[in-house]
Coordinates of C-alpha atoms (C1' of nucleotides) in Angstrom, one line a residue:
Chain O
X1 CA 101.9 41.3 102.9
X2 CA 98.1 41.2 104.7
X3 CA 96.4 39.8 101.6
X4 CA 93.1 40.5 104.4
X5 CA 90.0 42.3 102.1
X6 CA 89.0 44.3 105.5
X7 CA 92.4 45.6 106.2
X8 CA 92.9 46.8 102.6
X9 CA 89.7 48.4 102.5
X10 CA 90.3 50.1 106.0
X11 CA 93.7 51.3 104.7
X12 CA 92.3 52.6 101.8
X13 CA 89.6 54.4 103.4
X14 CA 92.0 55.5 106.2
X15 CA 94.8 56.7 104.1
X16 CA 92.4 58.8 101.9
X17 CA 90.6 60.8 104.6
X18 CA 93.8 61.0 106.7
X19 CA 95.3 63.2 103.9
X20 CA 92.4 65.0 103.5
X21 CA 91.0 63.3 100.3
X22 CA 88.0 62.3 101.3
X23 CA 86.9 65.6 103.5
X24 CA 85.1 65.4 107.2
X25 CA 81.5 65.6 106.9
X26 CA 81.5 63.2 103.5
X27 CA 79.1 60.5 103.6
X28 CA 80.8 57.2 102.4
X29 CA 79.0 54.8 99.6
X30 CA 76.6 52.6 102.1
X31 CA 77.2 49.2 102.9
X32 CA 75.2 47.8 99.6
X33 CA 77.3 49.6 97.7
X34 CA 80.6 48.7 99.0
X35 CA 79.7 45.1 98.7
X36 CA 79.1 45.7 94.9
X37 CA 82.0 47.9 94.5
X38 CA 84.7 45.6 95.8
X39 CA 82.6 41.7 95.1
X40 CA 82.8 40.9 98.7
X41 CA 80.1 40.0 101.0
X42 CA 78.7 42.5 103.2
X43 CA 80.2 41.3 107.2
X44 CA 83.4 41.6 105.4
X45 CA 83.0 45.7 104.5
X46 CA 81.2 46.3 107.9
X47 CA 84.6 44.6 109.4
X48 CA 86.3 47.4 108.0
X49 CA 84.1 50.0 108.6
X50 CA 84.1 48.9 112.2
X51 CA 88.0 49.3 112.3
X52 CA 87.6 52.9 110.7
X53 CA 85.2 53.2 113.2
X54 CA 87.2 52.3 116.2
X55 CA 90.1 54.5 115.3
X56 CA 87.9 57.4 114.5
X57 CA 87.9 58.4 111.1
X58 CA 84.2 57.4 110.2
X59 CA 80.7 57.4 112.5
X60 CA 77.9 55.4 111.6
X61 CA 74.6 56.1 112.3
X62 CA 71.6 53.8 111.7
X63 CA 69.3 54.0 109.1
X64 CA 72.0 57.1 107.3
X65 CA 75.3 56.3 106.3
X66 CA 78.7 56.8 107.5
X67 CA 80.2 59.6 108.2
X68 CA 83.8 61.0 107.8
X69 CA 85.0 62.7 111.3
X70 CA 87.7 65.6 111.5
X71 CA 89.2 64.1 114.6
X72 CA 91.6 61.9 112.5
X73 CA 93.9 64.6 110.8
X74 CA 94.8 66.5 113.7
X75 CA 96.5 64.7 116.8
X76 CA 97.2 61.0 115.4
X77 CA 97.3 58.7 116.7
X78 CA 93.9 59.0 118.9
X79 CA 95.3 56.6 121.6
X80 CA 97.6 53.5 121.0
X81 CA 100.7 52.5 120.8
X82 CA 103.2 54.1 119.1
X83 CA 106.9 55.4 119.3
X84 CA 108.6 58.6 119.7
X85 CA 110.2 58.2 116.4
X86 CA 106.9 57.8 114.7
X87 CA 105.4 60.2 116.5
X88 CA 107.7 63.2 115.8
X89 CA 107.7 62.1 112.5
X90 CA 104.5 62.8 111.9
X91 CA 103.9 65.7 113.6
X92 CA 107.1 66.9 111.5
X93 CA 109.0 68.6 114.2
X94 CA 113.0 68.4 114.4
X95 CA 113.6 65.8 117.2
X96 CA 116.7 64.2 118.0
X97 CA 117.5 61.1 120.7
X98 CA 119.9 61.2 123.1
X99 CA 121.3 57.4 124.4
X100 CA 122.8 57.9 127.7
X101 CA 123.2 54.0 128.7
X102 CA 122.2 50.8 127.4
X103 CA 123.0 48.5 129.6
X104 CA 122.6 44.4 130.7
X105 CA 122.2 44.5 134.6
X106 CA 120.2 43.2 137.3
X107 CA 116.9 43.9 137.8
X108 CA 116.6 46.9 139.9
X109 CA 114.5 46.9 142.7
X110 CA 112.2 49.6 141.9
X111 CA 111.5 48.4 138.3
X112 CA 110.9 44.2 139.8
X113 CA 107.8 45.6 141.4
X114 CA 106.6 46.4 137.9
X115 CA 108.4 43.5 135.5
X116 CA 106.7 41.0 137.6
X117 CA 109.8 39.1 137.4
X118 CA 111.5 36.8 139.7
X119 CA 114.6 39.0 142.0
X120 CA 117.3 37.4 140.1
X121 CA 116.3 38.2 136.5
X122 CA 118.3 40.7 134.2
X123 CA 117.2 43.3 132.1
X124 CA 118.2 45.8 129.4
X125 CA 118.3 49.1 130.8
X126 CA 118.0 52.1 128.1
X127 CA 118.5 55.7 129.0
X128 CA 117.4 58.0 126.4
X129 CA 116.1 61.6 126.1
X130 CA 114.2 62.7 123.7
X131 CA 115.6 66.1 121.9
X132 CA 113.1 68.2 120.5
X133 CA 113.5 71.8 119.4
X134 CA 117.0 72.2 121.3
X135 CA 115.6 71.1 124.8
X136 CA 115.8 68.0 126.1
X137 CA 111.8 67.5 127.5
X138 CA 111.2 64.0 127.6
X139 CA 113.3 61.4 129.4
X140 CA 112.9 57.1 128.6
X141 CA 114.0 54.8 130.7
X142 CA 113.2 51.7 129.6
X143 CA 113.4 47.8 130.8
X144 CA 113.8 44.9 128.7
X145 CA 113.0 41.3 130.3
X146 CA 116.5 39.7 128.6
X147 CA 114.9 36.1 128.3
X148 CA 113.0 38.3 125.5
X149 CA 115.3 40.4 124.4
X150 CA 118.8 38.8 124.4
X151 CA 120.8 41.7 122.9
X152 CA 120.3 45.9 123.0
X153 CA 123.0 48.2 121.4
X154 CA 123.4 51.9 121.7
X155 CA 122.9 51.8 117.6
X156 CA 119.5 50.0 117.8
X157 CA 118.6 52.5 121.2
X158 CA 119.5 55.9 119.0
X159 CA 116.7 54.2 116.8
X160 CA 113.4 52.6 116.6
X161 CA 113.7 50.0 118.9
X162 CA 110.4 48.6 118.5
X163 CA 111.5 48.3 114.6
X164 CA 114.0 46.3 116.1
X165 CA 111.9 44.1 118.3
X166 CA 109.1 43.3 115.7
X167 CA 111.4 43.0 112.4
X168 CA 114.3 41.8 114.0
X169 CA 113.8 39.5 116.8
X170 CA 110.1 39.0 115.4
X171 CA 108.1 39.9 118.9
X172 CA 105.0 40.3 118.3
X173 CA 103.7 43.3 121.0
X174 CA 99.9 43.1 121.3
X175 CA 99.1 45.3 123.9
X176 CA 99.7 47.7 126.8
X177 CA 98.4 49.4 129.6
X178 CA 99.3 52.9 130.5
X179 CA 99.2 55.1 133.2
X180 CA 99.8 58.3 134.0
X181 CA 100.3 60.7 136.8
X182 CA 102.4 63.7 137.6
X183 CA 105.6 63.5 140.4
X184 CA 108.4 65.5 142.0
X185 CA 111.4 65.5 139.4
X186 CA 114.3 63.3 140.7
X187 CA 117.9 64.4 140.7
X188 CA 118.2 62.4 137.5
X189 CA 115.4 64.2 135.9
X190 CA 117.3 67.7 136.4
X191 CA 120.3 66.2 135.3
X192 CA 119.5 64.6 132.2
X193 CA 116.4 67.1 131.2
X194 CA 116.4 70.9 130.3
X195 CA 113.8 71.4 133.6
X196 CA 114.4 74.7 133.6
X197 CA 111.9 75.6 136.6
X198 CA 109.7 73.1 136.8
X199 CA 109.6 71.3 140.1
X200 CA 107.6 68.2 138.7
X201 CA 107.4 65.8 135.8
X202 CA 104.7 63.7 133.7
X203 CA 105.6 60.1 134.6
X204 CA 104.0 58.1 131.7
X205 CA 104.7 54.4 132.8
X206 CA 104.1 51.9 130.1
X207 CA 103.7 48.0 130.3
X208 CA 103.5 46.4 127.3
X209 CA 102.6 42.4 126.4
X210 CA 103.6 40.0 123.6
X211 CA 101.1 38.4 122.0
X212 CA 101.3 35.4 124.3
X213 CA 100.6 37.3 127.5
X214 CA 104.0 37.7 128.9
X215 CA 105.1 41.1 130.2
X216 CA 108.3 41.8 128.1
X217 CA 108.9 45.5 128.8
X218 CA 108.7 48.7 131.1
X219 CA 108.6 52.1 130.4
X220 CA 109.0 54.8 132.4
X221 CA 108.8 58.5 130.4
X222 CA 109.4 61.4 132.1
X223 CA 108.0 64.8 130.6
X224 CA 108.4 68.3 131.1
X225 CA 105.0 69.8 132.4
X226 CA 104.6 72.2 129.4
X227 CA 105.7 69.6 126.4
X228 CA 103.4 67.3 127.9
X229 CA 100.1 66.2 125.7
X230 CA 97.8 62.7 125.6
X231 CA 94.7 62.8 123.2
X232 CA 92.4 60.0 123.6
X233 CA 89.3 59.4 121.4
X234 CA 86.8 57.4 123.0
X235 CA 83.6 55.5 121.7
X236 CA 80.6 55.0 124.1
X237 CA 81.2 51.2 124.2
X238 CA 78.0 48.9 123.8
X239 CA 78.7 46.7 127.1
X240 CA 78.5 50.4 129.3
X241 CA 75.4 51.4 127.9
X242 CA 72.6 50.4 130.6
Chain S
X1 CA 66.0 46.2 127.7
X2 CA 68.4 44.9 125.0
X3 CA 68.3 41.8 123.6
X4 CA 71.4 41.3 121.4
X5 CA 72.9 38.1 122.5
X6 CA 76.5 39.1 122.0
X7 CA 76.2 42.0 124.8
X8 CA 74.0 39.4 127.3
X9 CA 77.2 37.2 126.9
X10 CA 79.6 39.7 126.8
X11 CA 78.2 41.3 130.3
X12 CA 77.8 37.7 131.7
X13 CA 81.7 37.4 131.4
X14 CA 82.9 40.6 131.9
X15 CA 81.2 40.9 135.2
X16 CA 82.2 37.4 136.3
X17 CA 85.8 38.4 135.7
X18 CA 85.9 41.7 137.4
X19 CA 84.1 40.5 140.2
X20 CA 86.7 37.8 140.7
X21 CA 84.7 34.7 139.9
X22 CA 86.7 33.6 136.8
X23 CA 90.4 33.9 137.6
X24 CA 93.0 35.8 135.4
X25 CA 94.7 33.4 133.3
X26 CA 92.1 30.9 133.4
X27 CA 91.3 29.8 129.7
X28 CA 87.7 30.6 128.2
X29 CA 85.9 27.7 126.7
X30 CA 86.4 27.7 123.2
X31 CA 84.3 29.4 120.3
X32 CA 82.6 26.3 119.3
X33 CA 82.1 25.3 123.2
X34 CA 80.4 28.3 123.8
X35 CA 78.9 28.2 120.3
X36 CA 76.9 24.4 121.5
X37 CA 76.2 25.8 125.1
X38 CA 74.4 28.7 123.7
X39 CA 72.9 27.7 120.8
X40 CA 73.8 30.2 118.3
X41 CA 76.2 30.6 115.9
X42 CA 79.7 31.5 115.9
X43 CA 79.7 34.7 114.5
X44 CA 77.6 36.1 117.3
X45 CA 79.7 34.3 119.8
X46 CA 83.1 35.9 118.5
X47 CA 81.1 39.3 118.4
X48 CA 81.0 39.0 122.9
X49 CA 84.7 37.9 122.7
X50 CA 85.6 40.8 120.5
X51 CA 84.0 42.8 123.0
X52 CA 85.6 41.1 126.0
X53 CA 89.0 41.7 124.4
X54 CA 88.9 45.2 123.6
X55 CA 88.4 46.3 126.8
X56 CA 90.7 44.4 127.8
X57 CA 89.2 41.7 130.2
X58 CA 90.7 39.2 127.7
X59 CA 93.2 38.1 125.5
X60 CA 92.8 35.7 122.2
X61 CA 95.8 33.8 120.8
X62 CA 95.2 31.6 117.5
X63 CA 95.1 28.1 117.9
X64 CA 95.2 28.5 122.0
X65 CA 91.9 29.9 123.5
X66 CA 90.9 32.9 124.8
X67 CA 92.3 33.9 128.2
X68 CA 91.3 36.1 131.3
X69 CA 93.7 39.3 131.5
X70 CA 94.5 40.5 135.1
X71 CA 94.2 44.4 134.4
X72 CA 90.6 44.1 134.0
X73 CA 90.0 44.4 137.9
X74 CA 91.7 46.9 138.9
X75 CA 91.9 51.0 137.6
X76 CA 88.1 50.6 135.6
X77 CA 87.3 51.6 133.7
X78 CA 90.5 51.2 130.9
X79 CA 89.5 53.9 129.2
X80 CA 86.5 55.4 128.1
X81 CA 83.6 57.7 128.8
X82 CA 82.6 57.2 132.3
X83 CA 81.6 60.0 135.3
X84 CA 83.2 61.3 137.9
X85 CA 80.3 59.8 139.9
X86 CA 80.4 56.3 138.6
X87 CA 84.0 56.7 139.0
X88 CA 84.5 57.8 142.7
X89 CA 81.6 55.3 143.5
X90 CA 83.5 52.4 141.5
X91 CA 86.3 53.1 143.8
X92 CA 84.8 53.2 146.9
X93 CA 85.9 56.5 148.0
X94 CA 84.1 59.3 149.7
X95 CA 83.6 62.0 147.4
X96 CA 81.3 64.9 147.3
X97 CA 80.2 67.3 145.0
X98 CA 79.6 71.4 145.6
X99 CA 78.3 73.4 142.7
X100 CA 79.2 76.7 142.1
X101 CA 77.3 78.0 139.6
X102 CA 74.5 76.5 136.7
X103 CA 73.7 79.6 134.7
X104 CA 72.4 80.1 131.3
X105 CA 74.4 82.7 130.1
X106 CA 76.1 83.6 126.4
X107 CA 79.0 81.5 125.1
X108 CA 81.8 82.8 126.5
X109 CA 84.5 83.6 124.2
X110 CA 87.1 81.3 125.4
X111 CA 85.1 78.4 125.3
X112 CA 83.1 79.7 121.5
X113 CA 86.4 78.4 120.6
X114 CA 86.4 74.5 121.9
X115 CA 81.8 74.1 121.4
X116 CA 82.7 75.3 117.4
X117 CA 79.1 77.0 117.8
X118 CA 78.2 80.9 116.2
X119 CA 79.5 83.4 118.7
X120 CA 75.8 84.2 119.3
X121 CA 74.9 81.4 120.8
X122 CA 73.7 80.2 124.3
X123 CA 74.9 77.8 126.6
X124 CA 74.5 76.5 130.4
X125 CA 77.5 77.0 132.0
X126 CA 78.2 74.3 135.7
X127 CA 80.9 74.7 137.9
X128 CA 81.9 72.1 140.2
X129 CA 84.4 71.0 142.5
X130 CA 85.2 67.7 143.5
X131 CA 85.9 67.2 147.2
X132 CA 87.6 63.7 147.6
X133 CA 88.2 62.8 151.5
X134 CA 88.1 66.7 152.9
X135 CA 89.6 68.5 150.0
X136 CA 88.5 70.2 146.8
X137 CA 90.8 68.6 144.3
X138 CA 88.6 68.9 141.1
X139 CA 87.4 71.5 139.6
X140 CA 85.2 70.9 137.1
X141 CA 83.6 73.3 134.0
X142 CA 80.9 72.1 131.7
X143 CA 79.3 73.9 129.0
X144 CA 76.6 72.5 127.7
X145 CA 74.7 73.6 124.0
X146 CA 71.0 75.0 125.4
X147 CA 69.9 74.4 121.9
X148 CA 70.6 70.7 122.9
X149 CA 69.9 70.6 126.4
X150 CA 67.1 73.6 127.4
X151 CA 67.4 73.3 130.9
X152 CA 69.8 72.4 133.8
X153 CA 68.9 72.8 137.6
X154 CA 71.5 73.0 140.7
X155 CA 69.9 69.5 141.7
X156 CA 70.2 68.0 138.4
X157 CA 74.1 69.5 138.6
X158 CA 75.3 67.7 142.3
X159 CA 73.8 64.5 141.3
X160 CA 74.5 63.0 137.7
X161 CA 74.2 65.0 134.8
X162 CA 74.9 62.3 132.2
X163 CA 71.7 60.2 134.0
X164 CA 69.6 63.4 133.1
X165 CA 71.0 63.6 129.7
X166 CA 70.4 60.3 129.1
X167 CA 67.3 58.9 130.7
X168 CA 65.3 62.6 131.1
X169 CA 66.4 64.3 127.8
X170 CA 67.4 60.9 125.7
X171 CA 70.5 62.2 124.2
X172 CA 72.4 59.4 122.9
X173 CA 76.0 60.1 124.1
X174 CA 78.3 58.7 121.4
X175 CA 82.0 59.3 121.1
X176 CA 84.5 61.9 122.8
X177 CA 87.6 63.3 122.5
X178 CA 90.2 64.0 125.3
X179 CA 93.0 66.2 125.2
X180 CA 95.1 66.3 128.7
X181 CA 98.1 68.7 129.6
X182 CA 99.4 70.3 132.6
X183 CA 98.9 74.2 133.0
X184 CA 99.4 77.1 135.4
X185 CA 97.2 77.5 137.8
X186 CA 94.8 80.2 137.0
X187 CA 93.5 82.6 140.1
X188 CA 90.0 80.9 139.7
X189 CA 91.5 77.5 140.9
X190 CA 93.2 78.7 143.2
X191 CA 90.0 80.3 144.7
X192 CA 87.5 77.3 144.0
X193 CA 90.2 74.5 144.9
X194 CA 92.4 73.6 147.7
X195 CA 95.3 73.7 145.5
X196 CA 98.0 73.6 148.6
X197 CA 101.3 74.5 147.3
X198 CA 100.7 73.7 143.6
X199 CA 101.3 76.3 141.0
X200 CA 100.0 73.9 138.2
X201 CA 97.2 71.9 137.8
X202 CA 96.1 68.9 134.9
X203 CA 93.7 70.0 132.7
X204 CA 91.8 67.0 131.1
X205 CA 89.2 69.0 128.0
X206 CA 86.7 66.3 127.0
X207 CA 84.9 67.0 123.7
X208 CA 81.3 65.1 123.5
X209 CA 79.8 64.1 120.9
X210 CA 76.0 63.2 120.4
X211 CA 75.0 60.0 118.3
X212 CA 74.1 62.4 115.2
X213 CA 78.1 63.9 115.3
X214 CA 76.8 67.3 116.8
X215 CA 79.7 68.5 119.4
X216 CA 77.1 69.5 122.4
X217 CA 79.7 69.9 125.3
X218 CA 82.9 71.1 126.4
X219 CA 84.7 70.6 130.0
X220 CA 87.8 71.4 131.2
X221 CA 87.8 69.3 133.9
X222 CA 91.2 71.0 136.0
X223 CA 93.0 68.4 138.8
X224 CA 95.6 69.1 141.3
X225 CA 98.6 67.6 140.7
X226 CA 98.8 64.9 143.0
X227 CA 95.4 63.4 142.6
X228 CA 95.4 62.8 139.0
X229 CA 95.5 59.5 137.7
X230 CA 94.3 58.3 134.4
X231 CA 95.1 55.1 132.6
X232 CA 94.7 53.2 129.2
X233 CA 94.4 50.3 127.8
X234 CA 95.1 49.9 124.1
X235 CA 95.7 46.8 121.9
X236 CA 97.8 47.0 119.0
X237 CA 95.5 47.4 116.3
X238 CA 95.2 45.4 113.0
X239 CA 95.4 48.4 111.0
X240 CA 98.8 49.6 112.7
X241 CA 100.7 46.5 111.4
X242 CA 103.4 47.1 108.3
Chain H
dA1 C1' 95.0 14.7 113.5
dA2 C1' 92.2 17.4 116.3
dG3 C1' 91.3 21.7 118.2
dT4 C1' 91.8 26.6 118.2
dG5 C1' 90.9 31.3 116.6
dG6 C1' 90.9 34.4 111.9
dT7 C1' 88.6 35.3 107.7
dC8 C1' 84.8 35.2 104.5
dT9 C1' 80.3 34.1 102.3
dA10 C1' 75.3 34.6 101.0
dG11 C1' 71.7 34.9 102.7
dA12 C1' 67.9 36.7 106.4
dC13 C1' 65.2 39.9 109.4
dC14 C1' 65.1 44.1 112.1
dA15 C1' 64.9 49.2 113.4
dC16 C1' 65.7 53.4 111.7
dT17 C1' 65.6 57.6 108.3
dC18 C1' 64.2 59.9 104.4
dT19 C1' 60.8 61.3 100.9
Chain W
dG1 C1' 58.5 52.1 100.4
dA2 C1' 63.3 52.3 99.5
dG3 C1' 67.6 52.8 101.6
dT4 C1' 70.4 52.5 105.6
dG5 C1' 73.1 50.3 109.3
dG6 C1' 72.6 46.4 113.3
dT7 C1' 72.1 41.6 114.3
dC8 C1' 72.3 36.8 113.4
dT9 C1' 72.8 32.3 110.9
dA10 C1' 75.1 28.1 109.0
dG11 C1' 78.1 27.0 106.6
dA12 C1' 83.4 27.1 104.6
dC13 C1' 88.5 27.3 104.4
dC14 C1' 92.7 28.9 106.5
dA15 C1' 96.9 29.2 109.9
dC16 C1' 98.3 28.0 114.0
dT17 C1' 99.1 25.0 118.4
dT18 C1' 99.1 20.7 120.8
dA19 C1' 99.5 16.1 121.3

DNA sequence: AAGTGGTCTAGACCACTCT
DNA sequence: GAGTGGTCTAGACCACTTA
């Protein structure tokens, strides 16, 4: 659909060293020659090298070339926002969702404090956990500000609800801001998670924006201690350099 | 020292909006405003606000302006390669730091594994613990390539060692990797920490990377429990779209 | 219709690396 | 000196929002 030359180029490049094509260590055709290659001007390759860049398949470094990094094929996504679905997926392992509600209520409480909502709104409350290898390790509970999101079913919740959300109801999510810490397990948590002895749980709590601003959804997800795992690349950033 | 005018502007902004001076949700002046006010072109101007919105002090939306985001002030930074110094200091807490050990000893074996060096070779080994407002909480291991860096001191240790690195030695410091996951507590944290009633502990590895791609250091960097915190910030990125 | 950000061009000069 | 990536310019056209 994105008839954009950068994003093309970046998906090219990234598809091709992602499934091992183009091998880490490779140097990629310079700049010059990219610009000859595909007969576009020279900002728009660096536009996609940047991207490459940022998501760390490539490193440039002045005055050499760019380089191909094997940080890309293991552990993807390095940061970002993806599902559970997707992410299972690609890791290939045999995963399975359980929906335990999907509900319209009020907003509770506990969750107002993070929807930044007025008292009185409704949301959609989903219940899920997340199956994988025959023990249920991760638990979802998610809330859906319902001015946004005016209808959830158990259907859509057993699937990809962000499918559902961008394809759908056309919401555009543009970012998010994570945090996580580890807690005492609730009552809930031993009920609907195989805990087996573990006395605490990864509390992963999501916020995530539309592309206007506007807070649409929380997410709290609950993990087992030992099926927990983040992986974050990080570039040194120009602004923190002194 | 450096006199790229997209990082002059991009620091001019992003310090008046985590110090409070511009206001979440007030609106930036537009591309070509700031275009006329600094007399360059816009290129260089969207280059700052590309900046600006990737680490999330701002938000653009087509054919509106670009707006101040409200995470920016709190939890800094959103991501990215900063020290535990910096960090604490940022804060505003008390913290102290007690070294254990800076040797220059042999790889050990465990760790041969994570620096991807021959088995042969050397490194400086720093233990540290991080005592935040009376208690050990952190315990910190870095292993440093000797080929790399030659010499470490116990002074150079309890103050900061990525100062040293950068400004003594003039490593350029480039890109990292973290990998975080909850473990049992081994008999050395218990020892070194004061690990209370926890039987686990976080364990945060960081993988640094120099500007020329060489991996030079490995630290497990091993948190109780209840004083871990870590958040992100990520942006849906252009090349995740279908 | 005017203003906004998103993409793209065809140049230019610079600092760096390699030989 | 030739090649590389880093910065910057002065234009252009587009899609979107607001009035």
């Amino acid at each position: 659909m994105n008839t954009n030359i950068f994003l093309q180029i970046y998906h090219d490049y990234s598809e091709r060293i992602q499934s091992g094509e183009i091998a880490a260590g490779t140097k990629l055709p310079s700049e010059n020659d990219l610009t000859r290659e595909y007969g576009i001007s020279r900002e728009t390759v660096r536009k996609a090298l940047q991207l490459l860049s940022e998501n760390g398949f490539i490193h440039k470094i002045k005055g050499k070339g760019s380089f191909v990094l094997d940080l890309g094929r293991m552990n993807f996504p390095l940061s970002g926002l993806v599902s559970f679905k997707e992410m299972s997926e690609r890791i290939g392992r045999k995963s399975q969702t359980i929906v335990y509600t999907t509900e319209h209520i009020p907003i509770p409480h506990a969750v107002a404090r993070h929807l930044e909502t007025d008292k009185h709104a409704t949301v959609w409350q989903v219940i899920r956990a997340r199956n994988i290898e025959g023990e249920k390790v991760i638990l979802d509970k998610d809330y859906f500000r319902s001015d946004v999101v005016p209808l959830l079913t158990k259907e859509i919740a057993s699937g990809s609800i962000y499918a559902y959300l961008e394809n759908e109801l056309d919401l555009q999510i543009s970012y998010a801001k994570k945090v996580i810490s580890v807690e005492d397990a609730t009552a809930e948590d031993k009920e609907l998670l195989d805990l087996k002895q573990y006395t605490h749980v990864v509390v992963v709590r999501n916020y995530v924006h539309l592309e206007d601003t506007t807070l649409f959804q929380y997410t709290e997800s609950r993990h087992r201690l030992d099926k927990f795992q983040f992986v974050d690349f990080a570039r040194r950033s120009p602004g923190e350099e002194k």
